[in-house]
PDB file of C-alpha atoms and ligand atoms in Angstrom:
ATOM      1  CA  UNK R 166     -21.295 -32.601  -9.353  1.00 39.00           C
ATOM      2  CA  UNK R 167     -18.041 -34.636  -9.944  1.00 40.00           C
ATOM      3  CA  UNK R 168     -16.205 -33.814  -6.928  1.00 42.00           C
ATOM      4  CA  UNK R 169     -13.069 -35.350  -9.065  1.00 44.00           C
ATOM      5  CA  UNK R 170     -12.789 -32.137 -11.217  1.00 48.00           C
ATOM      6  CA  UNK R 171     -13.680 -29.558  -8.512  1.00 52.00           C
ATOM      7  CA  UNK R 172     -10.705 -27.516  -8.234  1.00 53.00           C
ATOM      8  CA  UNK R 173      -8.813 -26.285  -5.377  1.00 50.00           C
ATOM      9  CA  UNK R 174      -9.515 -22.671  -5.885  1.00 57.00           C
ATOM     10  CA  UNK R 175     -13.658 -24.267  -6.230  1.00 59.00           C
ATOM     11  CA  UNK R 176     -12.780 -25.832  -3.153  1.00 57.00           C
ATOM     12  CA  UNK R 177     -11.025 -22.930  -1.225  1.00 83.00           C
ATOM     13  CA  UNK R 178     -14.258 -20.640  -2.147  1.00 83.00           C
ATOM     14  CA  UNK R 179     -16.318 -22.862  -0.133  1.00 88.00           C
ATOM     15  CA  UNK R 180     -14.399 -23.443   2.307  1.00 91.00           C
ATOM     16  CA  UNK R 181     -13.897 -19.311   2.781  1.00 90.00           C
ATOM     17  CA  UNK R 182     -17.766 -18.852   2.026  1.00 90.00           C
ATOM     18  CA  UNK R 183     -18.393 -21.591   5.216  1.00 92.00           C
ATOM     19  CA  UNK R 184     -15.965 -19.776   7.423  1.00 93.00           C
ATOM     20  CA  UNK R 185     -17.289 -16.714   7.081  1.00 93.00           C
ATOM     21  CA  UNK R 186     -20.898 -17.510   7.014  1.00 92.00           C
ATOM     22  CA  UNK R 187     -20.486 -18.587  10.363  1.00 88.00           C
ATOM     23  CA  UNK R 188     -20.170 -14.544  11.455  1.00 92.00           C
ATOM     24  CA  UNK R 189     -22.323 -12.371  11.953  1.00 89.00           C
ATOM     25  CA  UNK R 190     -20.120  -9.893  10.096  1.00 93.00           C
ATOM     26  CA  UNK R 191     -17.326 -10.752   7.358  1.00 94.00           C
ATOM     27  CA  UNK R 192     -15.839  -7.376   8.070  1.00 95.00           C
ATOM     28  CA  UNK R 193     -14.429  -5.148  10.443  1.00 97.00           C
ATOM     29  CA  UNK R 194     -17.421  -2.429  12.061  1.00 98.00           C
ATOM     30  CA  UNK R 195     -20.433  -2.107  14.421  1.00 98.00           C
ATOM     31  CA  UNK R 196     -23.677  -1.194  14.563  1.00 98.00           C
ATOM     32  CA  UNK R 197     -22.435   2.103  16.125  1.00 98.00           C
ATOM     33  CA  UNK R 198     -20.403   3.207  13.282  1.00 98.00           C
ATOM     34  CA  UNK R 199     -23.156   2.088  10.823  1.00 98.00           C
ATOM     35  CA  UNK R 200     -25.493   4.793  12.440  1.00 98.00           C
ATOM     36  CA  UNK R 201     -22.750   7.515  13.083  1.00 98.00           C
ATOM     37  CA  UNK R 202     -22.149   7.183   8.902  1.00 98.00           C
ATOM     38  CA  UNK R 203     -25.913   6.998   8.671  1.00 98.00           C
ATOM     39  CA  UNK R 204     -25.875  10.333  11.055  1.00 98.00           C
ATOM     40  CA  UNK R 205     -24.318  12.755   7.571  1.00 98.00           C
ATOM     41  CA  UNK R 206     -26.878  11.645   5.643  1.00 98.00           C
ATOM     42  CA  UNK R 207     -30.064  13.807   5.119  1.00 96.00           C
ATOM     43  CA  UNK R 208     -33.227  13.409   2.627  1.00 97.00           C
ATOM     44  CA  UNK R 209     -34.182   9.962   2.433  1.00 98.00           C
ATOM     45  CA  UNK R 210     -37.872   9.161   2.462  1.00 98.00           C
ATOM     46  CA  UNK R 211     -40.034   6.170   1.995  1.00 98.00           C
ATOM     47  CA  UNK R 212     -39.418   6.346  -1.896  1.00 98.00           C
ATOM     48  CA  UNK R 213     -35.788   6.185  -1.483  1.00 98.00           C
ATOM     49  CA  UNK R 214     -33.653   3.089  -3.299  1.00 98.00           C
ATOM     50  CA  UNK R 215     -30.580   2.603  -1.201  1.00 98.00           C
ATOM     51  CA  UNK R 216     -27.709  -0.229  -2.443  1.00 98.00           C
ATOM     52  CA  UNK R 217     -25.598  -2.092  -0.208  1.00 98.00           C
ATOM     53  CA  UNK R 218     -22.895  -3.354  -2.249  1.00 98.00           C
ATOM     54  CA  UNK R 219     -20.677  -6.372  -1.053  1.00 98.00           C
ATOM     55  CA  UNK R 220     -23.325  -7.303   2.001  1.00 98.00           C
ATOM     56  CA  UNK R 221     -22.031 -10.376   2.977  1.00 97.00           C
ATOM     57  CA  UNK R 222     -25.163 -11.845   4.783  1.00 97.00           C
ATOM     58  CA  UNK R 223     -26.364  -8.604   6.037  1.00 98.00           C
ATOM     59  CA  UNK R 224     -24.794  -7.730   9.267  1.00 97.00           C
ATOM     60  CA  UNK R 225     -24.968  -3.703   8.842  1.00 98.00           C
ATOM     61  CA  UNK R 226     -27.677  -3.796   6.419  1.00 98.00           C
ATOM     62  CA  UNK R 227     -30.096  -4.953   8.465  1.00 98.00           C
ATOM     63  CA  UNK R 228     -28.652  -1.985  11.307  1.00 98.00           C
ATOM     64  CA  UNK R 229     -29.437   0.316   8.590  1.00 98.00           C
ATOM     65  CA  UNK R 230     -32.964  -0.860   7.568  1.00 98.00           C
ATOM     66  CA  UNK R 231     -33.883  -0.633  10.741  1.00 98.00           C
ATOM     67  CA  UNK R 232     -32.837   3.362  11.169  1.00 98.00           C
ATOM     68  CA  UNK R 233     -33.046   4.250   7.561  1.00 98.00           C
ATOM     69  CA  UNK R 234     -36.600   4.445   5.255  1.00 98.00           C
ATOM     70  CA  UNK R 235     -36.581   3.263   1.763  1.00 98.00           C
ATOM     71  CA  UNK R 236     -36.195  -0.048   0.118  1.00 98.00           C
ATOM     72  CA  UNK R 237     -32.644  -1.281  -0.317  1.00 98.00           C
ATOM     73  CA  UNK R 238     -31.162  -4.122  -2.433  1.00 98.00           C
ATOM     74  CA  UNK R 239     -27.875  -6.114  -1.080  1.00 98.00           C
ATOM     75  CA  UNK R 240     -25.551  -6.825  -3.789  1.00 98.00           C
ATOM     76  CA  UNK R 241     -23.047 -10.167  -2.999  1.00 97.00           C
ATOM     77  CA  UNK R 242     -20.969 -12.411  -5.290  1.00 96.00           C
ATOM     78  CA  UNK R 243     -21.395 -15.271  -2.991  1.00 94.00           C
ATOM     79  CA  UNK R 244     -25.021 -16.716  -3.036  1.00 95.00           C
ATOM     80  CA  UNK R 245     -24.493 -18.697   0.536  1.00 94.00           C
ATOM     81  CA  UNK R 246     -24.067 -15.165   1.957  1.00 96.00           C
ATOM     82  CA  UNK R 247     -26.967 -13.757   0.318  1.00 97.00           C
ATOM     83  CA  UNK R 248     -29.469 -17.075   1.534  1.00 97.00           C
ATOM     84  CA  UNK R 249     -28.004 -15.915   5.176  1.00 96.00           C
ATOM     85  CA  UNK R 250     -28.960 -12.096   4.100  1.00 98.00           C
ATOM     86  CA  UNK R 251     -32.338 -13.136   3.029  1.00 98.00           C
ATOM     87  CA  UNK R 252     -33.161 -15.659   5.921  1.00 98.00           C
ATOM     88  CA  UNK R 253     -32.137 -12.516   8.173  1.00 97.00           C
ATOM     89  CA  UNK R 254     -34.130  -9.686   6.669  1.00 98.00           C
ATOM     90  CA  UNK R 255     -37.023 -12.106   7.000  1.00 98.00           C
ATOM     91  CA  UNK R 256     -36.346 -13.166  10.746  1.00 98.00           C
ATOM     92  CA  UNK R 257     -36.702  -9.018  11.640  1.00 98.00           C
ATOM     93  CA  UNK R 258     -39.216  -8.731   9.424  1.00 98.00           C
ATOM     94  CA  UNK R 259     -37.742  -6.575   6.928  1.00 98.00           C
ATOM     95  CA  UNK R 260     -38.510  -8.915   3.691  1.00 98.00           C
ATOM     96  CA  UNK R 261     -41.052  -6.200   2.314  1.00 98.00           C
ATOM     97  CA  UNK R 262     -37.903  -3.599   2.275  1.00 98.00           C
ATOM     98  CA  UNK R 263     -34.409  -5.403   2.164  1.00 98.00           C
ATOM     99  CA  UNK R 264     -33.801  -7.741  -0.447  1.00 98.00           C
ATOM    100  CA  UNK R 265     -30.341  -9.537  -1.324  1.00 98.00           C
ATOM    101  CA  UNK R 266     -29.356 -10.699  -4.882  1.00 98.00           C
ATOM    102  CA  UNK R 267     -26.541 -12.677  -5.964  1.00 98.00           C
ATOM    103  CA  UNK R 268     -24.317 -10.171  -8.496  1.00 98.00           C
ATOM    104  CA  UNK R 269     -20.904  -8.911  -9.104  1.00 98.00           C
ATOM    105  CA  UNK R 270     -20.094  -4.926  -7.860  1.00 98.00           C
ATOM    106  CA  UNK R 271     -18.365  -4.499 -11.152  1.00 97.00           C
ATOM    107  CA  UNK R 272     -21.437  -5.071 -13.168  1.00 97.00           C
ATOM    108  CA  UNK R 273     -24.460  -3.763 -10.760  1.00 98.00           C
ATOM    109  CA  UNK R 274     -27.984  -4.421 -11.863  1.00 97.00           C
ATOM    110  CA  UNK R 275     -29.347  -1.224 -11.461  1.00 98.00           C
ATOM    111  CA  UNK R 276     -30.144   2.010 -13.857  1.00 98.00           C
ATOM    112  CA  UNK R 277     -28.256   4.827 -14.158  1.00 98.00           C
ATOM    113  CA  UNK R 278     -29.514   8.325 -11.495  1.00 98.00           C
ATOM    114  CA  UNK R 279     -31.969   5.963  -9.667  1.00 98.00           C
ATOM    115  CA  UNK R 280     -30.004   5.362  -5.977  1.00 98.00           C
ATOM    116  CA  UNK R 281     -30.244   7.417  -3.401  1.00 98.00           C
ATOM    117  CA  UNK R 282     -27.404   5.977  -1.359  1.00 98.00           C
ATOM    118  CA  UNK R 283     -24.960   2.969  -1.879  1.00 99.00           C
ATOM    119  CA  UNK R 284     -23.203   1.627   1.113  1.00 98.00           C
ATOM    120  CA  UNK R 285     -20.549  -0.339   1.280  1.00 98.00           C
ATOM    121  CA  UNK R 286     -18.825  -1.515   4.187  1.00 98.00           C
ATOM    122  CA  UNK R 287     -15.453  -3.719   3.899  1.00 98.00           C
ATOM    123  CA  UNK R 288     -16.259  -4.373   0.358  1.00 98.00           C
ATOM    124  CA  UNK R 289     -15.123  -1.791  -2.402  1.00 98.00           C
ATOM    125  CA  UNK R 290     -11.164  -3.018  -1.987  1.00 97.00           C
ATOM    126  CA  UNK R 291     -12.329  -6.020  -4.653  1.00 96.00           C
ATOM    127  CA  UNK R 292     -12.383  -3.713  -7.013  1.00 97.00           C
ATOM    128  CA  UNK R 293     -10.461  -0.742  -5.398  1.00 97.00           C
ATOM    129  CA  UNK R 294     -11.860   2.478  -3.899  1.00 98.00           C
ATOM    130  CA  UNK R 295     -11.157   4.473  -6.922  1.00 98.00           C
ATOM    131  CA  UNK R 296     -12.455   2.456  -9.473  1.00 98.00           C
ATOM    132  CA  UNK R 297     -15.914   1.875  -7.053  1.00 98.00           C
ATOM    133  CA  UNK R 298     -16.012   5.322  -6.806  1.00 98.00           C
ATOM    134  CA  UNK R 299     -15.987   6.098 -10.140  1.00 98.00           C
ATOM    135  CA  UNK R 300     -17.994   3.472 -11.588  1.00 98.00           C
ATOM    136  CA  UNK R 301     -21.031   3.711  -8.960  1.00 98.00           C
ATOM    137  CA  UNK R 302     -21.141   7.247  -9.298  1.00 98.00           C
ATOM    138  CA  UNK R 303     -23.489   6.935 -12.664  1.00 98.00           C
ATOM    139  CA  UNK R 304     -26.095   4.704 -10.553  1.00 98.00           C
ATOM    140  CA  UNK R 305     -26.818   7.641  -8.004  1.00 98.00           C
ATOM    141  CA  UNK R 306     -28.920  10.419  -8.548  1.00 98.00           C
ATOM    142  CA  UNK R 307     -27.608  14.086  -8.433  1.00 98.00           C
ATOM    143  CA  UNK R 308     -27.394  14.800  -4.513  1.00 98.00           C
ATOM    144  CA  UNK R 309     -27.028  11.132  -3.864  1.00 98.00           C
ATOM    145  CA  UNK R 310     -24.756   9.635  -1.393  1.00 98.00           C
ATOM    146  CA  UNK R 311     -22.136   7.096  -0.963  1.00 98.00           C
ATOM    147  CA  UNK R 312     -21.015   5.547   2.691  1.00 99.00           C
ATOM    148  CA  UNK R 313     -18.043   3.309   2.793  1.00 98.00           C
ATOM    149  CA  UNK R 314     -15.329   1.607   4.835  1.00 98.00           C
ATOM    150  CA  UNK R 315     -12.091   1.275   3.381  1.00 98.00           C
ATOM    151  CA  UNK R 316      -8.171   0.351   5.138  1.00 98.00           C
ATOM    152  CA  UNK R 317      -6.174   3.321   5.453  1.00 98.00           C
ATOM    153  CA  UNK R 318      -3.254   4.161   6.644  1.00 98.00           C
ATOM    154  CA  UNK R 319      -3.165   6.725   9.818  1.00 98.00           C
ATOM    155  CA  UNK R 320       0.283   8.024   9.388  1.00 98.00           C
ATOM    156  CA  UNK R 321       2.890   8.953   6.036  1.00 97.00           C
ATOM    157  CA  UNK R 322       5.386   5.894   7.345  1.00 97.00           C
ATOM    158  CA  UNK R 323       5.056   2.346   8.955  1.00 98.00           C
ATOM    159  CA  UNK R 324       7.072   0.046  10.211  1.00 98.00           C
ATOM    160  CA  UNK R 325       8.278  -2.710   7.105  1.00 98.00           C
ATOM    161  CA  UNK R 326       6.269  -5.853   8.368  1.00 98.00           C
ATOM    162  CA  UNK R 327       3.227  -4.264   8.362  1.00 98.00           C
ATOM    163  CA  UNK R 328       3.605  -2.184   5.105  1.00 98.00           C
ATOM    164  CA  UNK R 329       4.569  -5.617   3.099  1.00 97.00           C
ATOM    165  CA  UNK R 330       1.441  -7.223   4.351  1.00 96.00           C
ATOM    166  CA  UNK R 331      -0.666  -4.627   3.165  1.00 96.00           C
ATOM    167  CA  UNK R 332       1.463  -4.047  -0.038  1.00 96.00           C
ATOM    168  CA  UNK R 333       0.547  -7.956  -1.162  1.00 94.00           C
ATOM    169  CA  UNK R 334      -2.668  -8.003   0.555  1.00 94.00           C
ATOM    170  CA  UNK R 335      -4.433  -4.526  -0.636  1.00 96.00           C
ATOM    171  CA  UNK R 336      -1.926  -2.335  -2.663  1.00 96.00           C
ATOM    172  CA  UNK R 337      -4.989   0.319  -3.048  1.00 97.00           C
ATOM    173  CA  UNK R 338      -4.757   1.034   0.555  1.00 98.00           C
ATOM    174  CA  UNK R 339      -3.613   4.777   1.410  1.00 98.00           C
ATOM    175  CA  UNK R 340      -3.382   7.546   3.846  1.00 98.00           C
ATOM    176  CA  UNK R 341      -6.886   9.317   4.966  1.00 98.00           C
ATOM    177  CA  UNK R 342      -6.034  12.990   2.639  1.00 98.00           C
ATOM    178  CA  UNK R 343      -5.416  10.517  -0.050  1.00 98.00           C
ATOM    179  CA  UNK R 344      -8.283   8.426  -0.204  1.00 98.00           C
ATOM    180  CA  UNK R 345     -10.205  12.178   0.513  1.00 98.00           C
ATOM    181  CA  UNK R 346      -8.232  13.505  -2.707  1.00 98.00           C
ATOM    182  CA  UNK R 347      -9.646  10.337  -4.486  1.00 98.00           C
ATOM    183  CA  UNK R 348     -13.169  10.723  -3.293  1.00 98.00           C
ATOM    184  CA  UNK R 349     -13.100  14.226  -4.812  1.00 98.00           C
ATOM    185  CA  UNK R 350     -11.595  13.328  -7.402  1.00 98.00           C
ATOM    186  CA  UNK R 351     -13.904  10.990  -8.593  1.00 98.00           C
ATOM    187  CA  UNK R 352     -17.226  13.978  -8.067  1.00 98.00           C
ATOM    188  CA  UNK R 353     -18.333  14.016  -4.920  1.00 98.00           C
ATOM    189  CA  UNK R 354     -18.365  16.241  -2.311  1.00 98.00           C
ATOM    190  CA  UNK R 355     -16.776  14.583   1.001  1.00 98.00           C
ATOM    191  CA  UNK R 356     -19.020  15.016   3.748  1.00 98.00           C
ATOM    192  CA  UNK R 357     -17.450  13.414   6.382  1.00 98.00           C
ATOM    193  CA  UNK R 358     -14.712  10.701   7.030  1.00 98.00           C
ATOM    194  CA  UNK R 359     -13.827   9.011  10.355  1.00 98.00           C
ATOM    195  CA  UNK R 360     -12.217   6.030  11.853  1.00 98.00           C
ATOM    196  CA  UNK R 361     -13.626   2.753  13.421  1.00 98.00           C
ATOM    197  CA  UNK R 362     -12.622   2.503  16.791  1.00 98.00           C
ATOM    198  CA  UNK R 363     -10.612  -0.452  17.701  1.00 98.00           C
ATOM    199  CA  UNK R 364     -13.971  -2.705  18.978  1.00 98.00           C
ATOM    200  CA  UNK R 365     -15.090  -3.110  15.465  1.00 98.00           C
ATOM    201  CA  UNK R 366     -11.793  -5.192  14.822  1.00 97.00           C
ATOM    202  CA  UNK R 367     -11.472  -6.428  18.260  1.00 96.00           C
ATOM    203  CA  UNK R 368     -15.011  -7.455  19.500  1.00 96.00           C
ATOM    204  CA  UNK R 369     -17.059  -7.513  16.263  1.00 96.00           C
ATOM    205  CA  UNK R 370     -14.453  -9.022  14.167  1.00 96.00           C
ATOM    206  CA  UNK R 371     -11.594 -11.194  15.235  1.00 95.00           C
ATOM    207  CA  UNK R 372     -13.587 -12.187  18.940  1.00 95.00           C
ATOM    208  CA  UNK R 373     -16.420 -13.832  17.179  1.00 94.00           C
ATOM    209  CA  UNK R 374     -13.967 -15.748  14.819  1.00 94.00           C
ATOM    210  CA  UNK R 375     -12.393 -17.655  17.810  1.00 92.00           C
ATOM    211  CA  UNK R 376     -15.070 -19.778  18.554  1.00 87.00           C
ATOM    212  CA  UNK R 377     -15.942 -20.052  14.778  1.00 91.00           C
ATOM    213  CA  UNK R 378     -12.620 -21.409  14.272  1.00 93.00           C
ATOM    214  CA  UNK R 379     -12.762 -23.968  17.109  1.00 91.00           C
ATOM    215  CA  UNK R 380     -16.079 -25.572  15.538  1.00 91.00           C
ATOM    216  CA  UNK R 381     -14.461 -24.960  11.717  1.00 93.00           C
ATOM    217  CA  UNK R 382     -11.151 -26.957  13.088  1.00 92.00           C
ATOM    218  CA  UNK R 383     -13.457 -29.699  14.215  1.00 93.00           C
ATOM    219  CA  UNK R 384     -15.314 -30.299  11.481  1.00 94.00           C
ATOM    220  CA  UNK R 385     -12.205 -29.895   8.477  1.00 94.00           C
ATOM    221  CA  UNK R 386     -10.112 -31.840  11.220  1.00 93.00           C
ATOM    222  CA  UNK R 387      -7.170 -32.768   8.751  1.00 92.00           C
ATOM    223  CA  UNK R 388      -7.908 -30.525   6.166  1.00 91.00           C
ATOM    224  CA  UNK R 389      -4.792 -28.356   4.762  1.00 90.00           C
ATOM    225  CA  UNK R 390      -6.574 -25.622   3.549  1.00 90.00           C
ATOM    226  CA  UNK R 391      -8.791 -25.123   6.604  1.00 92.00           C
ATOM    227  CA  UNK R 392      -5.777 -25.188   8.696  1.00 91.00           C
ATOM    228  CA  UNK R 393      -3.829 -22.349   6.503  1.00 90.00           C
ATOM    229  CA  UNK R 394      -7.073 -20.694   6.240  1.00 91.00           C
ATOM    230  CA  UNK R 395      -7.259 -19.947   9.999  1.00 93.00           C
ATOM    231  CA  UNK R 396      -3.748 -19.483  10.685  1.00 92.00           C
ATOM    232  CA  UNK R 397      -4.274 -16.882   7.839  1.00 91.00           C
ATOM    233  CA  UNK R 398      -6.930 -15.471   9.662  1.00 92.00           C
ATOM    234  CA  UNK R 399      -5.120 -15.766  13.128  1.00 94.00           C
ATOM    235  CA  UNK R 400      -2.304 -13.752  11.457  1.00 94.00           C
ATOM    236  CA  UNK R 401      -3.748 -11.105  10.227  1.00 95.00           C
ATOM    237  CA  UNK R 402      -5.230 -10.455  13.770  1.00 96.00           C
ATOM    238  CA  UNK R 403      -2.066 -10.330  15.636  1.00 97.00           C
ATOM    239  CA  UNK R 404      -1.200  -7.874  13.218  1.00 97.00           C
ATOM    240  CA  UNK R 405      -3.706  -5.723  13.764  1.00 97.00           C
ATOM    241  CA  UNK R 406      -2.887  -5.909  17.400  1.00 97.00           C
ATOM    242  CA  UNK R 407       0.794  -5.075  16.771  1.00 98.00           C
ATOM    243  CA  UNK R 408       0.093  -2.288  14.203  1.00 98.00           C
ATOM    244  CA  UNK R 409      -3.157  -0.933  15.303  1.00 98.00           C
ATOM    245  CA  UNK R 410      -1.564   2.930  15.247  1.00 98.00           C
ATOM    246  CA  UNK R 411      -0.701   3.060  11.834  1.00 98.00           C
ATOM    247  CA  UNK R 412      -3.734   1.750  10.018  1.00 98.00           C
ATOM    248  CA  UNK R 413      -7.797   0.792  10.275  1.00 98.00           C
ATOM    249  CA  UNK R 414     -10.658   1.143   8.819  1.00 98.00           C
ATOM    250  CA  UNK R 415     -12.134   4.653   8.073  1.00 98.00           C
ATOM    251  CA  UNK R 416     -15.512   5.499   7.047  1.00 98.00           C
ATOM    252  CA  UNK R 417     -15.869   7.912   4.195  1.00 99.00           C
ATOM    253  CA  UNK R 418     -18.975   9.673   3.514  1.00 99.00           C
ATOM    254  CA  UNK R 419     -19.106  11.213   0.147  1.00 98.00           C
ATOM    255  CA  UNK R 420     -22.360  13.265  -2.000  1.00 98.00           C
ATOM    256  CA  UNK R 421     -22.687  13.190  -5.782  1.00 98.00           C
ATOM    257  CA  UNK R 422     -22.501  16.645  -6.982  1.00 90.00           C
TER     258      UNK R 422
HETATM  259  N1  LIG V 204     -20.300  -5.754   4.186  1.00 68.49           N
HETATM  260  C1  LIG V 204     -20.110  -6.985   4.923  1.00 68.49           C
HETATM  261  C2  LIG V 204     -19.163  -7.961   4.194  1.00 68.49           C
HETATM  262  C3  LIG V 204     -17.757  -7.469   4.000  1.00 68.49           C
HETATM  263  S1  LIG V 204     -16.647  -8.733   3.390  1.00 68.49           S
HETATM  264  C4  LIG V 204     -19.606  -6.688   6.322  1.00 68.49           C
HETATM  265  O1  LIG V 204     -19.066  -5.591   6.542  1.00 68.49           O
HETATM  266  O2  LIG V 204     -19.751  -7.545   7.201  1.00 68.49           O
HETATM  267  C5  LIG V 204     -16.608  -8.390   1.652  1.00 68.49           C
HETATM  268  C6  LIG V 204     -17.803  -8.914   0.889  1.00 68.49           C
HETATM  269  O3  LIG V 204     -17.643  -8.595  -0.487  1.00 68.49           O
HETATM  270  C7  LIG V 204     -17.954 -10.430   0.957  1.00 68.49           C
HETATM  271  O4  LIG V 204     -19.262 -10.735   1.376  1.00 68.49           O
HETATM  272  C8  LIG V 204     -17.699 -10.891  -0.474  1.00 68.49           C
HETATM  273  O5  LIG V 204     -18.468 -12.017  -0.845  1.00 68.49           O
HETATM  274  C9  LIG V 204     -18.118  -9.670  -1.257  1.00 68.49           C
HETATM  275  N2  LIG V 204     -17.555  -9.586  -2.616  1.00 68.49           N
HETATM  276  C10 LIG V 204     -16.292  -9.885  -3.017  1.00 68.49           C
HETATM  277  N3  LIG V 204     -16.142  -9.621  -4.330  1.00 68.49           N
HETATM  278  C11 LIG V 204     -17.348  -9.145  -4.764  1.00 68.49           C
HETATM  279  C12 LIG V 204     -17.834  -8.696  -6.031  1.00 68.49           C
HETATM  280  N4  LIG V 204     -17.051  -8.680  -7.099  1.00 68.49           N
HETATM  281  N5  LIG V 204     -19.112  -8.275  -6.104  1.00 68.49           N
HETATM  282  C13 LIG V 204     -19.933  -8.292  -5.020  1.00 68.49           C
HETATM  283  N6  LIG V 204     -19.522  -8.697  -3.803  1.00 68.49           N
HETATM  284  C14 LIG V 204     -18.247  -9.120  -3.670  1.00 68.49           C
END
């Protein structure tokens, strides 16, 4: 490759793709609140096709594959992430049942009424909740279920700062009834919704990324982009430390009617 005509934005996406590789999880969440989402769910069997859409490189898939039967296919637009997913399945393994492919969750490689379940955790805001919702909803069979995190807002007013941030970073996001209303909306039954406790940011999310930065600082020592790109990060954690009582991450468990 001529590195002369990479472009910043080419350049940016691998330096994001290398941060976040680095973690074992490129969202907020736990293995707890994988299996208490998991808990709703009822029917699956050996035969069942599950999707996990947005993966990253497998962090709650793998949780799930390990308490849920069936095969299930990761869906990521990054292929680094979905090596990582790969390597992983095969280090517990799970190669015979979890399988990651590189594709885009706005054109899914699958047939229409043949999922049983699509998860989705920290993903479905890169195309928005609604339009996920709706467009998904053709790949699951009748009865099937969706399981996904999405930012929400916990009360009907915030304070300014935080309410800008989220206004440029995720317009989409919305209060709990709301995103419940949507869910509906969109033809399926909600069967439960709940929201991550605080550890899932705090110890499974922005924790891990301080000694990923360190070694990420090191190694892009000079680098602009790197720099911005953990101040970014650094931001968005305080934050979530100052405004931790008016939004988060809820799960929302919907079935297909
Ligand atoms: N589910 C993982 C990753 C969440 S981060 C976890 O909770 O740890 C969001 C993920 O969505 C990233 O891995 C990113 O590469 C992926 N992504 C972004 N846009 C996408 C798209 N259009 N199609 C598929 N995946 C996408």
């Amino acid at each position: 490759m001529d590195n002369d005509h990479t472009s910043i934005h080419e350049f940016d996406f691998d330096l994001i793709c290398e941060y976040f590789s680095n973690l074992e999880r490129q969202g907020p969440g736990s293995p707890e609140v994988t299996l208490k989402a998991l808990s709703f769910i009822s029917g699956l069997s050996g035969e069942s096709h599950i999707a996990d859409i947005g993966c990253g490189t497998g962090g709650q898939t793998m949780v799930l594959a390990q308490h849920a039967p069936g095969q299930i296919t990761g869906i990521d637009l990054f292929p680094v992430f979905i090596d990582l997913f790969n390597h992983n399945a095969g280090k517990l393994n799970l190669q015979d049942r979890v399988k990651g492919v590189v594709g885009s969750m706005d054109k899914l490689p699958f047939q229409p009424e043949t999922l049983d379940m699509i998860w989705s955790e920290g993903a479905i805001y890169n195309i928005g909740f609604e339009r996920g919702l709706n467009e998904w909803r053709k790949f699951l069979k009748p009865g099937g279920y969706i399981a996904i995190t999405e930012a929400s807002w916990f009360t009907e007013e915030r304070p300014d700062e935080i309410d800008a941030f989220w206004q440029d970073a995720y317009p989409g996001i919305d209060t709990i009834p709301n995103k419940l209303g949507q869910m509906q909306h969109a033809g399926y039954v909600p069967v439960a919704s709940f929201i991550l406790p605080e550890n899932c940011w705090i110890e499974h999310f922005y924790v891990p990324q301080v000694s990923a930065q360190d070694a990420f600082r090191k190694k892009h020592a000079g680098n602009q982009t790197a720099k911005a790109l953990i101040a970014n990060q650094r931001h968005e954690a305080k934050l979530y430390i100052k405004y931790k009582a008016y939004y988060g991450y809820v799960f929302y468990v919907g079935r297909k009617l």
